[in-house]
CSV table of C-alpha atoms in Angstrom, one decimal:
chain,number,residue,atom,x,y,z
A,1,UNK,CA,-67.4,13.0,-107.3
A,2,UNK,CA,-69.0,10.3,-109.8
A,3,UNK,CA,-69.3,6.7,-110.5
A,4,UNK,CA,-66.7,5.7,-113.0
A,5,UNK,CA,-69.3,5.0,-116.0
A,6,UNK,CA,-71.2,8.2,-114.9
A,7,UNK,CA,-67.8,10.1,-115.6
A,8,UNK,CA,-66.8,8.2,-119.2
A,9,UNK,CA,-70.8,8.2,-119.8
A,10,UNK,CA,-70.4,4.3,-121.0
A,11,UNK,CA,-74.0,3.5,-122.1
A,12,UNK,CA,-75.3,0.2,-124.3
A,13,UNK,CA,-73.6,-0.1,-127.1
A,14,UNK,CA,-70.2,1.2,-126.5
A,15,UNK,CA,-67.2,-0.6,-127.2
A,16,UNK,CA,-64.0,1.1,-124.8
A,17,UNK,CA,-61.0,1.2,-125.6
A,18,UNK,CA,-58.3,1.9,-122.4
A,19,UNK,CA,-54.6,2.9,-123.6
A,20,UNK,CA,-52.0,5.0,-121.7
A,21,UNK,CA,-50.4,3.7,-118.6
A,22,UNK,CA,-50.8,3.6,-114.9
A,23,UNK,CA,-54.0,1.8,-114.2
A,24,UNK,CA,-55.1,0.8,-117.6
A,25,UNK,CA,-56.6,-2.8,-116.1
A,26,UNK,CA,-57.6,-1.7,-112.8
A,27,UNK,CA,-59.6,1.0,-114.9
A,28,UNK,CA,-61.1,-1.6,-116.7
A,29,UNK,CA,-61.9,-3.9,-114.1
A,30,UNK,CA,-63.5,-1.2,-112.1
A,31,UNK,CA,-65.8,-0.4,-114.6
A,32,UNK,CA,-67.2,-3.9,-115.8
A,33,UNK,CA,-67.8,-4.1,-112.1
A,34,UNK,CA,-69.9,-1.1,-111.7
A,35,UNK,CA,-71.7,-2.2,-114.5
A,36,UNK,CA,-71.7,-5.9,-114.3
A,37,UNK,CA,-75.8,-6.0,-112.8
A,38,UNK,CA,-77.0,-4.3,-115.8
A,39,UNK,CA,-75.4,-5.0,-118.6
A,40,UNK,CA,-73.9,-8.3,-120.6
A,41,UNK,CA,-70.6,-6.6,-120.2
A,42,UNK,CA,-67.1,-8.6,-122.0
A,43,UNK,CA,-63.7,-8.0,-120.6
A,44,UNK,CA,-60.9,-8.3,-123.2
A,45,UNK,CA,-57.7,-6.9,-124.4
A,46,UNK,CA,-55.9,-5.9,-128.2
A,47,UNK,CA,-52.7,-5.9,-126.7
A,48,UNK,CA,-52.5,-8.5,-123.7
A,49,UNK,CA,-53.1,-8.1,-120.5
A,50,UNK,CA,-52.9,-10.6,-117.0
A,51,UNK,CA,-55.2,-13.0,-116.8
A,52,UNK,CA,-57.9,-11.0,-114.0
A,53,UNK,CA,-58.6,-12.9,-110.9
A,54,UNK,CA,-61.5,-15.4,-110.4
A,55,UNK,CA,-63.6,-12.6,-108.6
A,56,UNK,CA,-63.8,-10.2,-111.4
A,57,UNK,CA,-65.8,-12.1,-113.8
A,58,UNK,CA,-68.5,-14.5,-114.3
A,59,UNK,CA,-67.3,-16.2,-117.2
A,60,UNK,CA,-63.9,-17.0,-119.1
A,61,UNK,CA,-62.7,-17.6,-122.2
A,62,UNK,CA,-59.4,-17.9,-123.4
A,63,UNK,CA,-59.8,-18.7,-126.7
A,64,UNK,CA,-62.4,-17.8,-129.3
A,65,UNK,CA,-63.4,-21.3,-130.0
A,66,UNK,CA,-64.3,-22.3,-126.6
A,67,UNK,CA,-66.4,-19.0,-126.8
A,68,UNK,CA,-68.3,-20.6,-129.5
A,69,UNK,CA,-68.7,-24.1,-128.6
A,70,UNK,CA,-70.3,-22.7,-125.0
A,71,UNK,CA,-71.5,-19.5,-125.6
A,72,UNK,CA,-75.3,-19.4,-124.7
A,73,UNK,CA,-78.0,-16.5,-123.9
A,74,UNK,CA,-76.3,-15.0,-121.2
A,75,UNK,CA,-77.8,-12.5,-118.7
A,76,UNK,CA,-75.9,-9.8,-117.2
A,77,UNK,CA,-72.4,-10.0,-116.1
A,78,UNK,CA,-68.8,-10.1,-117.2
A,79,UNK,CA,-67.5,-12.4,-119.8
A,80,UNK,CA,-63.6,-12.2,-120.5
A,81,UNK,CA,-62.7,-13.5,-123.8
A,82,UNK,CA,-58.6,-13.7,-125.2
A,83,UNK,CA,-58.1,-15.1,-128.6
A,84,UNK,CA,-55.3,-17.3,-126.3
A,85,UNK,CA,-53.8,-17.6,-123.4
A,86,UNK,CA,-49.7,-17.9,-122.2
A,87,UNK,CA,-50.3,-19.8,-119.7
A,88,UNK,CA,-46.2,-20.1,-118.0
A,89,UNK,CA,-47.1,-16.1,-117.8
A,90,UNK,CA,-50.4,-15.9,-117.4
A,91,UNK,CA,-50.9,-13.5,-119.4
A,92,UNK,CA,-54.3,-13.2,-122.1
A,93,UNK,CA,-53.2,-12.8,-125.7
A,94,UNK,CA,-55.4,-9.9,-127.8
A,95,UNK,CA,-58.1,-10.4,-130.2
A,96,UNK,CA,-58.3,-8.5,-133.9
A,97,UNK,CA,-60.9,-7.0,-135.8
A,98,UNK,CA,-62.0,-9.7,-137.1
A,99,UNK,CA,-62.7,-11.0,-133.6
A,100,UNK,CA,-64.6,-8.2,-132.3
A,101,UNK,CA,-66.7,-7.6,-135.5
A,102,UNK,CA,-68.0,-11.7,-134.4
A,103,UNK,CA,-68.3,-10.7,-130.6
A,104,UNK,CA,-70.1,-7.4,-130.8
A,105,UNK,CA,-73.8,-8.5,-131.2
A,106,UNK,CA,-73.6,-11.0,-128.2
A,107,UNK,CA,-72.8,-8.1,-125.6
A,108,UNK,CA,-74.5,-4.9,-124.3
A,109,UNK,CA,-71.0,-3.0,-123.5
A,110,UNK,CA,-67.2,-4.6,-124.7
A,111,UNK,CA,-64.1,-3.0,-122.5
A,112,UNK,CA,-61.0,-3.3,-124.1
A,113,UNK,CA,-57.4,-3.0,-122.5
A,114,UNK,CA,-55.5,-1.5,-126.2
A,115,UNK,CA,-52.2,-0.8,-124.7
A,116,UNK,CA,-49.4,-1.9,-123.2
A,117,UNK,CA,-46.3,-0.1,-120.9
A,118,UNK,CA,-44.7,-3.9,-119.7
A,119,UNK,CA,-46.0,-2.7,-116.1
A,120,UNK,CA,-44.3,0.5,-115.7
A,121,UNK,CA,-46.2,3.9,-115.0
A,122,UNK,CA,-45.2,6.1,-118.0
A,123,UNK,CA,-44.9,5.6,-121.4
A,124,UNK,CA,-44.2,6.7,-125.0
A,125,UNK,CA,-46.1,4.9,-127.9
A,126,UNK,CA,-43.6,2.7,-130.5
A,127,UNK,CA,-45.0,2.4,-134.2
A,128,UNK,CA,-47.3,-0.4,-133.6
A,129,UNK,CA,-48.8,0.9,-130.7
A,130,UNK,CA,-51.9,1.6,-129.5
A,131,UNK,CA,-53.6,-1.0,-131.2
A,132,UNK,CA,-57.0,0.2,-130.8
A,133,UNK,CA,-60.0,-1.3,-132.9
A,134,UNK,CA,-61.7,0.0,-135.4
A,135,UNK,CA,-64.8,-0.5,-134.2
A,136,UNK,CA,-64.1,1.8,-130.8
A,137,UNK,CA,-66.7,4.2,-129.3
A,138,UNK,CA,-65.0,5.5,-127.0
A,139,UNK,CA,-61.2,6.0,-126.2
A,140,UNK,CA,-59.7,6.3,-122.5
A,141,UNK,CA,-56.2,7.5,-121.8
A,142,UNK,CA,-54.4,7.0,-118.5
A,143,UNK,CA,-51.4,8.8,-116.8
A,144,UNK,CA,-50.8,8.6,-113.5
A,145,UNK,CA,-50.8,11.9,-111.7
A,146,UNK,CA,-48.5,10.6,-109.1
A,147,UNK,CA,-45.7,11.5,-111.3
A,148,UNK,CA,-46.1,15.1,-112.9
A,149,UNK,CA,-43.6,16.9,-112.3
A,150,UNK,CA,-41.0,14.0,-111.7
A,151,UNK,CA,-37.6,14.1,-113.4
A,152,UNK,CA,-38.2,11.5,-116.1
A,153,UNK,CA,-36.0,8.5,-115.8
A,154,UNK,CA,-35.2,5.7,-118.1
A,155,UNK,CA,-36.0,3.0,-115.5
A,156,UNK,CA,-39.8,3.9,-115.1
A,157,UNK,CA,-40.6,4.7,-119.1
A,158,UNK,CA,-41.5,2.0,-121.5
A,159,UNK,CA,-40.7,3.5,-125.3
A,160,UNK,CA,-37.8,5.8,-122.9
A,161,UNK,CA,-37.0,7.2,-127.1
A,162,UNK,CA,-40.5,7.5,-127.9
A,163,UNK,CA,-41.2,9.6,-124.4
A,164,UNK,CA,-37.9,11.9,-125.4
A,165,UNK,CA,-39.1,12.9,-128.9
A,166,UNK,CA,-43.1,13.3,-127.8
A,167,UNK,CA,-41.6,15.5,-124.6
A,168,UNK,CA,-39.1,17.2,-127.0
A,169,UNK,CA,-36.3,15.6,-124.5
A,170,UNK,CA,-37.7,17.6,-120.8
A,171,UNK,CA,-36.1,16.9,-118.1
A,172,UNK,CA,-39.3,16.2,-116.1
A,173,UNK,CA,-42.6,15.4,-116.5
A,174,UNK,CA,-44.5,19.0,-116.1
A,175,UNK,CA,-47.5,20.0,-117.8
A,176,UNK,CA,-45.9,20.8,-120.8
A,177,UNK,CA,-44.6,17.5,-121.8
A,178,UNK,CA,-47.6,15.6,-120.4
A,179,UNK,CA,-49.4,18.4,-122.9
A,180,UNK,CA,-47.2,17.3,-125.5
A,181,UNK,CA,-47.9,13.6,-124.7
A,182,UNK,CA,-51.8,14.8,-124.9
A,183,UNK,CA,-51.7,16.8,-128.2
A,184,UNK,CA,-49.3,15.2,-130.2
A,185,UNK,CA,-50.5,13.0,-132.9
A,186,UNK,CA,-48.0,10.4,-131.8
A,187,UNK,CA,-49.2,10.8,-128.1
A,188,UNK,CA,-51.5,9.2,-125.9
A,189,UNK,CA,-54.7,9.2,-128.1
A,190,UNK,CA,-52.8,8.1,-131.2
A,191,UNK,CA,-54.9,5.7,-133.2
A,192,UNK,CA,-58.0,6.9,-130.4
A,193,UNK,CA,-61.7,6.9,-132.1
A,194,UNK,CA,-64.9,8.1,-130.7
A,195,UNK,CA,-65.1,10.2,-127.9
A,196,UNK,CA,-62.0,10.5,-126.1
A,197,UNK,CA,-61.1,11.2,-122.4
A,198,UNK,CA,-58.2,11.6,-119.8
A,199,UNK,CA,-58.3,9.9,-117.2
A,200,UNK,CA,-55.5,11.1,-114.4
A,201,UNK,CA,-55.0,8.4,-111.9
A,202,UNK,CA,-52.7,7.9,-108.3
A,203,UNK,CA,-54.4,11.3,-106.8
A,204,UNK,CA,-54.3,10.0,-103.8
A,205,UNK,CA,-53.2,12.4,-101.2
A,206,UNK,CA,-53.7,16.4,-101.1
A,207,UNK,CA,-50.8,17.0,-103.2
A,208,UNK,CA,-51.5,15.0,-105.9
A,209,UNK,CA,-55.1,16.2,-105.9
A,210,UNK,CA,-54.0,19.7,-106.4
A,211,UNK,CA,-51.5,18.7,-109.1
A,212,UNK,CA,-54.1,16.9,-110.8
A,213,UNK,CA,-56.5,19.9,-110.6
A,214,UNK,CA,-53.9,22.5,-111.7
A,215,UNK,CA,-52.7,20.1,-114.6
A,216,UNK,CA,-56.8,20.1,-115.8
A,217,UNK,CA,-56.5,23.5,-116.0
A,218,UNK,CA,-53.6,23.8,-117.9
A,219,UNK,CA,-54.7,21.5,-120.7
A,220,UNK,CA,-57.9,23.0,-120.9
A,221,UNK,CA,-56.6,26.3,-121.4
A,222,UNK,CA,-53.8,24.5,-123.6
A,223,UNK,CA,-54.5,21.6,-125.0
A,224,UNK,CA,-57.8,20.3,-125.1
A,225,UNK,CA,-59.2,21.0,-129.3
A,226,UNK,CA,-55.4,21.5,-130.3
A,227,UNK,CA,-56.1,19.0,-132.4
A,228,UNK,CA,-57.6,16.6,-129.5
A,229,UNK,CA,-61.0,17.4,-127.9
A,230,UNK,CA,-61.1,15.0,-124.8
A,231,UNK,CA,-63.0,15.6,-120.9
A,232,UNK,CA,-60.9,14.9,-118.1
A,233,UNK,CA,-61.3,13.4,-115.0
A,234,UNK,CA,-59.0,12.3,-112.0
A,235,UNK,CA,-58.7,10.9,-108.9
A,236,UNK,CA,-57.7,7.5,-106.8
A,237,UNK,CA,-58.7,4.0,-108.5
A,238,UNK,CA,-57.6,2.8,-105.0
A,239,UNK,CA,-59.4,4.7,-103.1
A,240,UNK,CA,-62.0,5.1,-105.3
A,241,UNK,CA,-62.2,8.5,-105.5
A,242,UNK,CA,-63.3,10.3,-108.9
A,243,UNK,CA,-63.6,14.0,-110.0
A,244,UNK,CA,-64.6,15.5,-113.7
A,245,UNK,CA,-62.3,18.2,-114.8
C-alpha cells in the first residue's frame, strides 16, 4: 500500500492529466490534497468538471482574468482555475493550450481532469475526446473495478457505440474488452502523453480486490507495451486504500 503521489510518482514540475471514468475528480482531488503542504499545486479541468467544494482548495478562480487581476506569490496550496464557470449547473468550463502554456510557470504541480463520461462509470471515447494537453507529463486512466466482468448495458456507458466497437461488441466487461479498452489506440489512453498509468478504482471489498489483482495480471501478461506501456495500481478512493500492480 502507497500514498497516491508515491504510486503516480507526481514530483515538481508535472502537469497530470486524469481521463477514463469512475473516479476521475475524486482522483484528482485526493491528490492535490496529499500534496497541497508542499507544493503550489492548481486544480483545473480540459473538459469540465463540478465546481469542488469549499474544503478542497485554498483559492478559486473561475475565470482566467480574475486569475490575473489577483494572482499574487502564492505559497503552497490548491488554486482551482476554469476559463468559466456555468453557474445554473455548477459546473467549471475547461481551459486550452493556450491557457496552460500562461499558467505553468506560476505553479509547482497542475492536475488536470481531461475527460468526461456525463457521471456514469464506464465509457467509450467519441472523436473529440480526451482532450488532453499538450503540454502533459503524465497521463492517468480510470476504470472502476467494481464492474469487470458486468454484462455491459447501455444505461451505465457514456459513448454506448464507441464502447461496442473498442470491445468488438462483448457482452460483458471481462479482461478482454477492458484489454481492448487499454490497448486500442482509440481506448482509454487515446490522445495520453508522458508516462502513463491505470488506475483501477471501487476495490473495495475482497471480491473486487481479487478481480482487480487478477485483471493486473492479465494486462501485464497481455497488454501492457502492445502498443501502450503504462504501471497499474488499484484500490478504494473511498476507503483510501492503494496497491501498485
Amino acid at each position: 500500500m502507497g500514498r497516491l503521489a508515491e504510486i503516480f510518482n507526481i514530483d515538481k514540475g508535472d502537469i497530470v492529466s486524469i481521463v477514463g471514468s469512475g473516479g476521475k475528480t475524486t482522483l484528482m482531488l485526493k491528490l492535490a490534497q496529499e500534496l497541497r503542504g508542499r507544493y503550489r499545486v492548481m486544480v483545473s479541468t480540459s473538459a469540465k468538471m463540478m465546481k469542488p467544494a469549499a474544503e478542497f482548495y485554498d483559492y478559486l478562480y473561475t475565470d482566467i482574468e480574475s486569475y490575473r487581476k489577483s494572482k499574487s506569490e502564492k505559497s503552497c496550496g490548491i488554486t482551482v482555475i476554469s476559463k468559466d464557470i456555468n453557474i445554473e449547473k455548477q459546473k467549471l468550463m475547461g481551459i486550452d493550450e493556450e491557457d496552460l502554456n500562461e499558467l505553468i510557470p506560476d505553479f509547482d504541480i497542475i492536475l488536470l481532469e481531461a475527460d468526461g463520461s456525463k457521471n456514469l462509470p464506464v465509457k467509450g471515447w467519441k472523436s473529440h475526446e480526451p482532450p488532453v494537453l499538450k503540454s502533459t507529463t503524465k497521463t492517468i486512466g480510470v476504470i472502476p473495478a467494481n464492474f469487470i466482468n458486468r454484462k455491459a448495458e447501455r444505461h451505465f456507458i457514456y459513448g454506448y457505440d464507441e464502447f461496442n466497437m473498442l470491445t468488438c461488441n462483448s457482452k460483458y466487461i471481462d479482461f478482454e474488452s477492458i484489454g481492448r479498452i487499454c490497448s486500442k489506440r482509440l481506448g482509454i489512453f487515446k490522445n495520453s502523453r508522458g508516462r502513463r498509468y491505470l488506475f483501477l478504482n471501487k476495490a473495495g471489498n475482497d471480491e473486487e480486490l481479487n478481480s482487480a489483482r487478477e485483471l493486473t495480471e492479465y494486462l501485464k501478461k497481455h497488454v501492457v507495451n502492445n502498443p501502450f506501456d503504462f504501471n497499474i495500481c488499484f484500490g478504494s478512493l473511498e476507503k483510501e486504500v492503494y496497491y501498485e500492480g
